[in-house]
Coordinates of N, CA and C in Angstrom, one line a residue:
M1232 N -22.2 0.1 -7.8 CA -21.3 -0.1 -6.7 C -20.0 -0.6 -7.2
N1233 N -18.9 0.2 -7.0 CA -17.6 -0.3 -7.5 C -17.1 -1.4 -6.6
N1234 N -15.9 -2.0 -7.0 CA -15.4 -3.2 -6.3 C -15.0 -2.9 -4.9
I1235 N -14.4 -1.7 -4.6 CA -14.0 -1.4 -3.2 C -15.3 -1.2 -2.4
T1236 N -16.2 -0.4 -2.9 CA -17.5 -0.2 -2.1 C -18.2 -1.5 -1.8
L1237 N -18.2 -2.4 -2.8 CA -18.8 -3.7 -2.6 C -18.1 -4.5 -1.6
A1238 N -16.7 -4.5 -1.6 CA -15.9 -5.3 -0.7 C -16.1 -4.7 0.7
R1239 N -16.2 -3.4 0.9 CA -16.4 -2.8 2.2 C -17.8 -3.2 2.7
F1240 N -18.8 -3.1 1.8 CA -20.2 -3.5 2.2 C -20.2 -5.0 2.7
N1241 N -19.5 -5.9 1.9 CA -19.5 -7.3 2.3 C -18.8 -7.5 3.6
M1242 N -17.7 -6.8 3.8 CA -17.0 -6.9 5.1 C -17.9 -6.6 6.3
I1243 N -18.7 -5.5 6.1 CA -19.6 -5.1 7.2 C -20.7 -6.1 7.4
E1244 N -21.3 -6.5 6.3 CA -22.5 -7.4 6.4 C -22.2 -8.9 6.6
Q1245 N -21.0 -9.3 6.2 CA -20.7 -10.8 6.3 C -19.7 -11.1 7.5
Q1246 N -19.0 -10.1 7.9 CA -18.0 -10.3 9.0 C -18.4 -9.5 10.3
I1247 N -18.7 -8.3 10.2 CA -18.8 -7.4 11.4 C -20.2 -7.5 12.0
R1248 N -21.2 -7.3 11.2 CA -22.6 -7.3 11.8 C -22.9 -8.7 12.4
P1249 N -22.5 -9.8 11.7 CA -22.8 -11.2 12.3 C -22.1 -11.4 13.6
W1250 N -21.1 -10.6 13.9 CA -20.3 -10.8 15.1 C -20.9 -9.9 16.2
D1251 N -22.2 -9.6 16.1 CA -23.0 -8.9 17.1 C -22.6 -7.4 17.2
V1252 N -22.0 -6.8 16.1 CA -21.8 -5.4 16.0 C -23.1 -4.8 15.4
L1253 N -24.0 -4.3 16.2 CA -25.3 -3.8 15.7 C -25.5 -2.3 15.9
D1254 N -24.5 -1.7 16.5 CA -24.6 -0.2 16.7 C -24.4 0.5 15.4
Q1255 N -25.4 1.1 14.9 CA -25.4 1.7 13.6 C -24.3 2.8 13.5
R1256 N -24.0 3.5 14.6 CA -23.0 4.5 14.5 C -21.6 3.9 14.2
V1257 N -21.4 2.7 14.8 CA -20.1 2.0 14.5 C -20.1 1.5 13.1
L1258 N -21.2 0.9 12.6 CA -21.2 0.4 11.2 C -21.0 1.5 10.2
D1259 N -21.7 2.7 10.5 CA -21.5 3.8 9.6 C -20.1 4.4 9.6
L1260 N -19.5 4.4 10.7 CA -18.1 4.8 10.9 C -17.1 3.9 10.0
I1261 N -17.3 2.6 10.1 CA -16.5 1.7 9.4 C -16.8 1.8 7.9
H1262 N -18.0 2.1 7.6 CA -18.4 2.2 6.1 C -17.8 3.5 5.5
T1263 N -17.6 4.5 6.3 CA -17.1 5.8 5.7 C -15.6 6.0 5.9
T1264 N -15.0 5.1 6.6 CA -13.5 5.3 6.8 C -12.8 4.2 5.9
P1265 N -12.0 4.7 4.9 CA -11.4 3.8 4.0 C -10.3 2.9 4.5
R1266 N -10.7 1.7 5.0 CA -9.7 0.8 5.5 C -8.5 0.6 4.6
E1267 N -8.8 0.5 3.3 CA -7.8 0.2 2.3 C -6.7 1.2 2.2
A1268 N -7.0 2.5 2.7 CA -6.0 3.5 2.6 C -4.9 3.3 3.7
F1269 N -5.2 2.5 4.7 CA -4.3 2.2 5.8 C -3.6 0.9 5.7
V1270 N -3.9 0.1 4.7 CA -3.3 -1.2 4.5 C -2.1 -1.1 3.6
P1271 N -1.0 -1.7 4.0 CA 0.3 -1.7 3.2 C 0.0 -2.2 1.8
Q1272 N 0.7 -1.5 0.8 CA 0.4 -1.7 -0.6 C 0.4 -3.2 -1.0
R1273 N 1.4 -4.0 -0.4 CA 1.5 -5.4 -0.9 C 0.4 -6.3 -0.3
F1274 N -0.4 -5.7 0.6 CA -1.5 -6.5 1.1 C -2.9 -5.9 0.8
Q1275 N -2.9 -5.1 -0.3 CA -4.2 -4.5 -0.6 C -5.3 -5.5 -0.9
G1276 N -4.9 -6.7 -1.4 CA -5.9 -7.7 -1.7 C -6.6 -8.3 -0.5
L1277 N -6.0 -8.0 0.7 CA -6.5 -8.5 1.9 C -7.2 -7.4 2.7
A1278 N -7.4 -6.2 2.1 CA -7.9 -5.0 2.9 C -9.2 -5.3 3.6
F1279 N -10.1 -6.1 3.0 CA -11.4 -6.3 3.6 C -11.6 -7.7 4.1
A1280 N -10.5 -8.5 4.2 CA -10.6 -9.9 4.6 C -10.7 -10.0 6.1
D1281 N -11.2 -11.2 6.5 CA -11.4 -11.5 7.9 C -10.1 -12.1 8.5
T1282 N -9.1 -11.2 8.6 CA -7.8 -11.7 9.0 C -6.9 -10.5 9.5
E1283 N -5.9 -10.8 10.2 CA -4.9 -9.8 10.6 C -4.0 -9.5 9.4
I1284 N -3.5 -8.3 9.3 CA -2.6 -7.9 8.1 C -1.3 -7.5 8.7
P1285 N -0.2 -8.1 8.2 CA 1.1 -7.8 8.8 C 1.5 -6.3 8.5
L1286 N 2.2 -5.7 9.5 CA 2.6 -4.3 9.3 C 4.1 -4.1 9.5
G1287 N 4.8 -5.2 9.8 CA 6.2 -5.1 10.1 C 6.4 -5.1 11.7
H1288 N 7.7 -5.3 12.1 CA 8.0 -5.4 13.5 C 7.2 -6.5 14.2
G1289 N 6.7 -7.5 13.5 CA 5.9 -8.5 14.1 C 4.5 -8.1 14.5
E1290 N 4.1 -6.9 14.1 CA 2.8 -6.3 14.4 C 1.8 -6.5 13.3
A1291 N 0.5 -6.3 13.6 CA -0.5 -6.6 12.5 C -1.7 -5.7 12.8
M1292 N -2.4 -5.4 11.7 CA -3.7 -4.7 11.8 C -4.7 -5.8 12.3
L1293 N -5.6 -5.4 13.2 CA -6.6 -6.2 13.8 C -7.6 -6.6 12.7
A1294 N -8.2 -7.8 12.8 CA -9.3 -8.2 11.9 C -10.5 -7.2 12.1
P1295 N -11.2 -6.9 11.0 CA -12.3 -5.9 11.1 C -13.3 -6.2 12.1
K1296 N -13.7 -7.4 12.4 CA -14.8 -7.7 13.3 C -14.3 -7.4 14.8
I1297 N -13.0 -7.6 15.0 CA -12.5 -7.3 16.4 C -12.6 -5.8 16.6
V1298 N -12.2 -5.0 15.6 CA -12.2 -3.6 15.7 C -13.7 -3.1 15.9
G1299 N -14.6 -3.7 15.2 CA -16.0 -3.4 15.3 C -16.5 -3.6 16.7
R1300 N -16.2 -4.8 17.3 CA -16.7 -5.1 18.7 C -16.1 -4.2 19.7
M1301 N -14.8 -3.8 19.5 CA -14.1 -2.9 20.5 C -14.8 -1.5 20.4
L1302 N -15.0 -1.0 19.2 CA -15.6 0.3 19.1 C -17.0 0.3 19.7
Q1303 N -17.8 -0.7 19.5 CA -19.1 -0.8 20.0 C -19.1 -0.8 21.5
A1304 N -18.2 -1.6 22.1 CA -18.1 -1.6 23.6 C -17.7 -0.3 24.2
L1305 N -16.9 0.5 23.5 CA -16.4 1.7 24.1 C -17.4 2.8 24.1
N1306 N -18.5 2.7 23.2 CA -19.6 3.6 23.2 C -19.1 5.1 23.2
I1307 N -18.3 5.4 22.2 CA -17.7 6.7 22.2 C -18.6 7.9 21.9
D1308 N -18.5 8.9 22.6 CA -19.3 10.2 22.5 C -18.4 11.2 21.7
S1309 N -19.0 12.1 21.0 CA -18.3 13.1 20.2 C -17.5 14.1 21.1
S1310 N -17.7 14.1 22.4 CA -17.0 15.0 23.3 C -15.8 14.2 24.0
D1311 N -15.6 13.0 23.7 CA -14.7 12.1 24.5 C -13.2 12.4 24.1
T1312 N -12.4 12.4 25.1 CA -10.9 12.4 25.0 C -10.4 10.9 25.1
I1313 N -9.7 10.5 24.1 CA -9.4 9.1 23.9 C -7.9 8.9 23.9
L1314 N -7.4 7.8 24.5 CA -6.1 7.3 24.5 C -6.0 6.0 23.7
E1315 N -5.2 5.9 22.7 CA -5.0 4.7 22.0 C -3.5 4.2 22.2
I1316 N -3.4 3.0 22.7 CA -2.0 2.4 22.9 C -1.8 1.4 21.7
G1317 N -0.9 1.8 20.9 CA -0.6 1.0 19.7 C -1.2 1.6 18.4
T1318 N -0.6 2.6 17.8 CA -1.1 3.3 16.7 C -1.2 2.3 15.5
G1319 N -0.1 1.5 15.3 CA -0.1 0.6 14.2 C -0.2 1.3 12.8
S1320 N -1.2 0.9 12.0 CA -1.4 1.5 10.7 C -2.0 2.9 10.7
G1321 N -2.7 3.2 11.8 CA -3.4 4.4 11.9 C -4.9 4.3 11.6
Y1322 N -5.3 3.1 11.2 CA -6.7 2.8 10.8 C -7.7 3.0 12.0
V1323 N -7.4 2.3 13.1 CA -8.2 2.4 14.3 C -8.1 3.8 14.9
T1324 N -7.0 4.4 14.8 CA -6.8 5.8 15.2 C -7.8 6.7 14.4
A1325 N -7.9 6.5 13.1 CA -8.9 7.3 12.3 C -10.3 7.1 12.7
L1326 N -10.7 5.8 13.0 CA -12.0 5.6 13.5 C -12.3 6.3 14.8
L1327 N -11.3 6.2 15.8 CA -11.5 6.8 17.1 C -11.6 8.4 16.9
A1328 N -10.8 8.9 16.0 CA -10.8 10.4 15.8 C -12.1 10.8 15.2
R1329 N -12.7 10.1 14.4 CA -14.0 10.4 13.8 C -15.1 10.3 14.7
A1330 N -14.9 9.4 15.8 CA -16.0 9.2 16.7 C -15.9 10.2 17.9
G1331 N -14.7 10.6 18.3 CA -14.5 11.4 19.5 C -14.0 12.8 19.2
R1332 N -13.6 13.5 20.3 CA -13.2 14.9 20.2 C -11.7 15.0 19.9
Q1333 N -10.9 14.2 20.7 CA -9.4 14.3 20.6 C -8.8 12.9 20.9
V1334 N -7.9 12.5 20.1 CA -7.2 11.2 20.3 C -5.7 11.4 20.6
Y1335 N -5.2 10.8 21.6 CA -3.8 10.7 21.9 C -3.4 9.3 21.6
S1336 N -2.5 9.1 20.6 CA -2.1 7.7 20.2 C -0.6 7.6 20.3
V1337 N -0.2 6.4 20.9 CA 1.2 6.2 21.2 C 1.6 4.9 20.6
D1338 N 2.8 4.8 20.0 CA 3.3 3.6 19.5 C 4.8 3.6 19.7
I1339 N 5.4 2.4 19.9 CA 6.8 2.2 20.3 C 7.7 2.3 19.0
H1340 N 7.0 2.1 17.8 CA 7.8 2.1 16.6 C 7.7 3.5 15.9
P1341 N 8.8 4.2 15.7 CA 8.8 5.5 15.1 C 8.2 5.5 13.7
D1342 N 8.6 4.5 12.9 CA 8.1 4.5 11.5 C 6.6 4.3 11.4
F1343 N 6.0 3.6 12.4 CA 4.5 3.5 12.4 C 3.9 4.9 12.7
I1344 N 4.5 5.7 13.6 CA 4.0 7.0 13.9 C 4.1 7.9 12.6
Q1345 N 5.3 7.8 12.0 CA 5.5 8.7 10.8 C 4.5 8.3 9.7
N1346 N 4.3 7.0 9.5 CA 3.4 6.6 8.4 C 1.9 7.0 8.7
A1347 N 1.5 6.7 10.0 CA 0.2 7.1 10.4 C -0.1 8.5 10.3
A1348 N 0.9 9.4 10.6 CA 0.7 10.8 10.5 C 0.4 11.2 9.1
M1349 N 1.1 10.6 8.2 CA 0.9 10.9 6.7 C -0.5 10.5 6.3
L1350 N -0.9 9.3 6.7 CA -2.2 8.7 6.2 C -3.4 9.5 6.9
L1351 N -3.2 9.8 8.1 CA -4.3 10.6 8.8 C -4.5 12.0 8.2
H1352 N -3.3 12.6 7.9 CA -3.4 13.9 7.2 C -4.1 13.8 5.9
A1353 N -3.8 12.7 5.1 CA -4.4 12.5 3.8 C -5.9 12.4 3.9
Q1354 N -6.4 11.9 5.0 CA -7.8 11.7 5.3 C -8.5 13.0 5.9
G1355 N -7.7 14.0 6.1 CA -8.2 15.3 6.7 C -8.5 15.2 8.1
I1356 N -7.8 14.2 8.8 CA -8.1 14.0 10.3 C -7.0 14.8 11.0
N1357 N -7.4 15.8 11.8 CA -6.4 16.6 12.5 C -6.6 16.7 14.0
N1358 N -7.5 15.8 14.6 CA -7.7 15.8 16.0 C -7.0 14.7 16.7
V1359 N -5.8 14.4 16.2 CA -5.0 13.3 16.7 C -3.6 13.8 17.1
T1360 N -3.1 13.5 18.3 CA -1.7 13.8 18.6 C -1.0 12.4 18.7
L1361 N 0.0 12.3 17.9 CA 0.8 11.0 17.8 C 2.1 11.2 18.5
K1362 N 2.5 10.1 19.3 CA 3.7 10.2 20.0 C 4.4 8.8 19.9
T1363 N 5.7 8.8 19.8 CA 6.5 7.6 19.9 C 6.9 7.4 21.4
G1364 N 6.6 6.2 21.9 CA 7.0 5.9 23.3 C 6.5 4.5 23.7
D1365 N 7.0 4.1 24.8 CA 6.6 2.8 25.4 C 5.5 3.1 26.4
A1366 N 4.3 2.7 26.1 CA 3.1 3.0 27.0 C 2.5 1.8 27.6
T1367 N 3.3 0.7 27.7 CA 2.8 -0.5 28.2 C 2.4 -0.4 29.7
H1368 N 2.8 0.6 30.4 CA 2.3 0.8 31.8 C 1.4 2.0 31.9
G1369 N 1.0 2.5 30.7 CA 0.1 3.7 30.7 C 0.7 4.9 30.1
W1370 N -0.1 5.9 30.0 CA 0.4 7.2 29.3 C -0.4 8.3 30.0
P1371 N 0.1 8.7 31.2 CA -0.6 9.7 32.1 C -0.6 11.1 31.6
L1372 N 0.1 11.4 30.5 CA 0.4 12.8 30.1 C -0.9 13.6 30.0
H1373 N -2.0 13.1 29.4 CA -3.2 13.9 29.2 C -4.4 13.3 30.0
Q1374 N -4.1 12.5 31.0 CA -5.2 12.0 31.8 C -5.9 13.1 32.6
P1375 N -7.2 12.8 33.0 CA -8.0 11.6 32.8 C -8.6 11.5 31.4
Y1376 N -8.8 10.2 30.9 CA -9.3 10.0 29.6 C -10.8 9.4 29.8
D1377 N -11.6 9.7 28.8 CA -12.9 9.2 28.7 C -12.9 7.8 28.2
V1378 N -11.9 7.5 27.3 CA -11.9 6.2 26.6 C -10.4 5.8 26.5
I1379 N -10.1 4.6 26.7 CA -8.8 4.0 26.5 C -8.9 2.7 25.7
L1380 N -8.2 2.6 24.6 CA -8.2 1.4 23.8 C -6.8 0.9 23.6
I1381 N -6.5 -0.3 24.0 CA -5.2 -1.0 23.9 C -5.3 -2.0 22.8
T1382 N -4.5 -1.8 21.7 CA -4.7 -2.6 20.5 C -3.8 -3.8 20.4
G1383 N -3.0 -4.0 21.4 CA -2.2 -5.2 21.5 C -2.5 -5.9 22.8
S1384 N -2.3 -7.2 22.9 CA -2.7 -7.9 24.2 C -1.7 -7.7 25.3
L1385 N -2.1 -7.9 26.5 CA -1.3 -7.9 27.7 C -1.6 -9.1 28.5
P1386 N -0.5 -9.8 29.0 CA -0.7 -10.9 29.9 C -1.5 -10.5 31.2
I1387 N -1.1 -9.3 31.7 CA -1.8 -8.7 32.8 C -2.0 -7.2 32.5
L1388 N -3.1 -6.6 33.0 CA -3.4 -5.2 32.8 C -3.0 -4.4 33.9
P1389 N -1.9 -3.5 33.7 CA -1.5 -2.7 34.8 C -2.6 -1.8 35.3
L1390 N -2.7 -1.6 36.7 CA -3.8 -0.8 37.3 C -3.7 0.7 36.8
S1391 N -2.5 1.1 36.4 CA -2.3 2.5 36.0 C -3.3 2.9 34.9
F1392 N -3.6 1.9 34.0 CA -4.6 2.2 32.9 C -5.9 2.6 33.5
Q1393 N -6.4 1.8 34.4 CA -7.7 2.0 35.0 C -7.7 3.3 35.7
Q1394 N -6.6 3.6 36.4 CA -6.5 4.9 37.2 C -6.5 6.1 36.3
S1395 N -6.2 5.9 35.0 CA -6.2 7.1 34.1 C -7.5 7.4 33.5
L1396 N -8.5 6.6 33.9 CA -9.9 6.9 33.4 C -10.6 8.0 34.2
Q1397 N -11.4 8.8 33.5 CA -12.3 9.7 34.1 C -13.4 8.8 34.8
R1398 N -14.1 9.3 35.7 CA -15.3 8.6 36.3 C -16.3 8.4 35.1
G1399 N -16.8 7.2 34.9 CA -17.6 6.9 33.8 C -16.8 6.6 32.5
G1400 N -15.5 6.6 32.6 CA -14.7 6.3 31.4 C -14.6 4.8 31.2
R1401 N -14.3 4.5 29.9 CA -14.3 3.1 29.5 C -13.0 2.7 28.9
L1402 N -12.6 1.5 29.2 CA -11.3 0.9 28.7 C -11.6 -0.5 28.1
V1403 N -11.0 -0.7 26.9 CA -11.1 -2.0 26.3 C -9.7 -2.5 26.1
A1404 N -9.4 -3.7 26.6 CA -8.1 -4.4 26.4 C -8.3 -5.9 26.2
V1405 N -7.3 -6.5 25.6 CA -7.3 -7.9 25.5 C -6.2 -8.5 26.4
V1406 N -6.7 -9.3 27.3 CA -5.8 -9.8 28.4 C -5.7 -11.3 28.4
G1407 N -4.4 -11.7 28.7 CA -4.2 -13.2 28.8 C -3.0 -13.6 27.9
D1408 N -2.8 -14.9 27.8 CA -1.8 -15.5 27.0 C -2.4 -16.3 25.9
A1409 N -1.6 -16.4 24.7 CA -2.1 -17.2 23.6 C -2.1 -18.7 24.1
P1410 N -3.0 -19.5 23.6 CA -3.9 -19.2 22.4 C -5.3 -18.6 22.8
V1411 N -5.6 -18.5 24.1 CA -6.9 -18.0 24.5 C -6.7 -16.7 25.3
M1412 N -7.2 -15.6 24.8 CA -7.2 -14.3 25.5 C -8.6 -13.8 25.6
E1413 N -8.8 -12.8 26.5 CA -10.2 -12.3 26.7 C -10.2 -10.8 26.5
A1414 N -11.1 -10.4 25.6 CA -11.3 -8.9 25.5 C -12.2 -8.5 26.6
I1415 N -11.8 -7.4 27.3 CA -12.6 -7.0 28.5 C -12.9 -5.5 28.4
L1416 N -14.1 -5.1 29.0 CA -14.5 -3.7 29.1 C -14.4 -3.3 30.5
I1417 N -13.6 -2.3 30.9 CA -13.6 -1.8 32.3 C -14.2 -0.4 32.3
T1418 N -15.1 -0.2 33.2 CA -15.7 1.1 33.4 C -15.4 1.7 34.8
R1419 N -15.0 2.9 34.8 CA -14.7 3.5 36.2 C -16.0 4.0 36.8
T1420 N -16.4 3.4 37.9 CA -17.7 3.8 38.5 C -17.5 4.6 39.8
G1421 N -16.3 4.8 40.3 CA -16.0 5.6 41.4 C -14.6 5.9 41.6
D1422 N -14.2 6.6 42.7 CA -12.8 7.0 42.9 C -11.9 5.7 42.8
N1423 N -12.3 4.7 43.5 CA -11.5 3.5 43.6 C -12.4 2.3 43.2
E1424 N -13.3 2.5 42.3 CA -14.2 1.4 41.9 C -14.3 1.3 40.4
W1425 N -14.2 0.1 39.9 CA -14.4 -0.2 38.4 C -15.2 -1.4 38.2
S1426 N -16.0 -1.4 37.2 CA -16.7 -2.7 36.8 C -16.0 -3.3 35.6
R1427 N -16.1 -4.6 35.5 CA -15.4 -5.4 34.5 C -16.4 -6.3 33.8
E1428 N -16.4 -6.2 32.4 CA -17.3 -7.1 31.7 C -16.4 -7.9 30.6
S1429 N -16.7 -9.1 30.5 CA -16.0 -10.0 29.5 C -16.8 -9.8 28.2
L1430 N -16.0 -9.5 27.1 CA -16.7 -9.2 25.8 C -16.6 -10.4 24.9
F1431 N -15.4 -11.0 24.7 CA -15.3 -12.1 23.8 C -13.9 -12.7 23.9
E1432 N -13.8 -13.9 23.5 CA -12.4 -14.6 23.5 C -11.8 -14.4 22.1
T1433 N -10.5 -14.2 22.2 CA -9.7 -13.9 20.9 C -8.3 -14.2 21.2
S1434 N -7.4 -14.0 20.2 CA -6.0 -14.0 20.4 C -5.3 -13.0 19.5
I1435 N -4.7 -12.0 20.0 CA -4.0 -11.0 19.2 C -2.6 -10.8 19.6
K1436 N -1.8 -10.2 18.8 CA -0.4 -10.0 19.1 C -0.2 -9.2 20.4
P1437 N 0.8 -9.5 21.2 CA 1.0 -8.8 22.4 C 1.7 -7.4 22.1
L1438 N 1.5 -6.5 23.0 CA 2.2 -5.2 23.0 C 3.7 -5.5 23.2
T1439 N 4.5 -4.8 22.4 CA 6.0 -4.9 22.6 C 6.3 -4.5 24.1
N1440 N 7.1 -5.2 24.8 CA 7.5 -4.9 26.2 C 6.3 -5.1 27.1
A1441 N 5.3 -5.8 26.8 CA 4.1 -6.0 27.7 C 4.6 -6.6 29.0
P1442 N 4.1 -6.0 30.1 CA 4.6 -6.4 31.5 C 4.1 -7.9 31.7
Q1443 N 5.0 -8.7 32.3 CA 4.8 -10.1 32.5 C 4.4 -10.3 34.0
P1444 N 3.5 -11.2 34.2 CA 3.2 -11.6 35.6 C 4.4 -12.4 36.1
S1445 N 4.6 -12.5 37.4 CA 5.6 -13.4 38.0 C 5.1 -14.8 37.8
R1446 N 5.8 -15.7 37.1 CA 5.4 -17.0 36.8 C 6.2 -18.0 37.7
F1447 N 5.4 -18.9 38.3 CA 6.1 -19.9 39.1 C 6.8 -21.0 38.2
T1448 N 8.0 -21.4 38.6 CA 8.6 -22.4 37.9 C 8.9 -23.6 38.9
F1449 N 8.8 -24.8 38.4 CA 9.0 -25.9 39.3 C 10.1 -26.8 38.8

């Protein structure tokens, strides 16, 4: 077992699995998708660490265990059409693409999109459509979606995201304000009905231009 293989194995066994990520499909996906290929060169030493990794523009790659829990909650099927808000490095995009049928991924930073396109192509992943844009209020272009993953936090979740789901569709988002935010799973159960499940508490960087609730000032 070489150093990278061992580091990836340890990441899964010491960080991700102990965080209640027990779905073998998710663990296999993380095992076979080279996280280090998406980590900026100057942070290669942190590729498998239990930490966020800076990407520029104040953005960061999510910690591996957060990614694992999100993927497990989404329960992606190979026929699913997926929307990702926040392409970032393209690593989560790669995981989604390998799990589902088609991924539409949107990021507000053009250089992230350009870099992700190059990295995904290098991995032979071609079922992803990348777009530059502000999707903080949704991205209805290809709706309805089976799966929506929002990789940055939102103080409030616009209803437009839930309305973009197929019946039976799942959405994972991190909602709230630092230092305590909540990762939630929303499932569309009817035309105007959704169920909501709390997954875990965390704190991740907010989406750029995230909509703000009206706040009372005294």
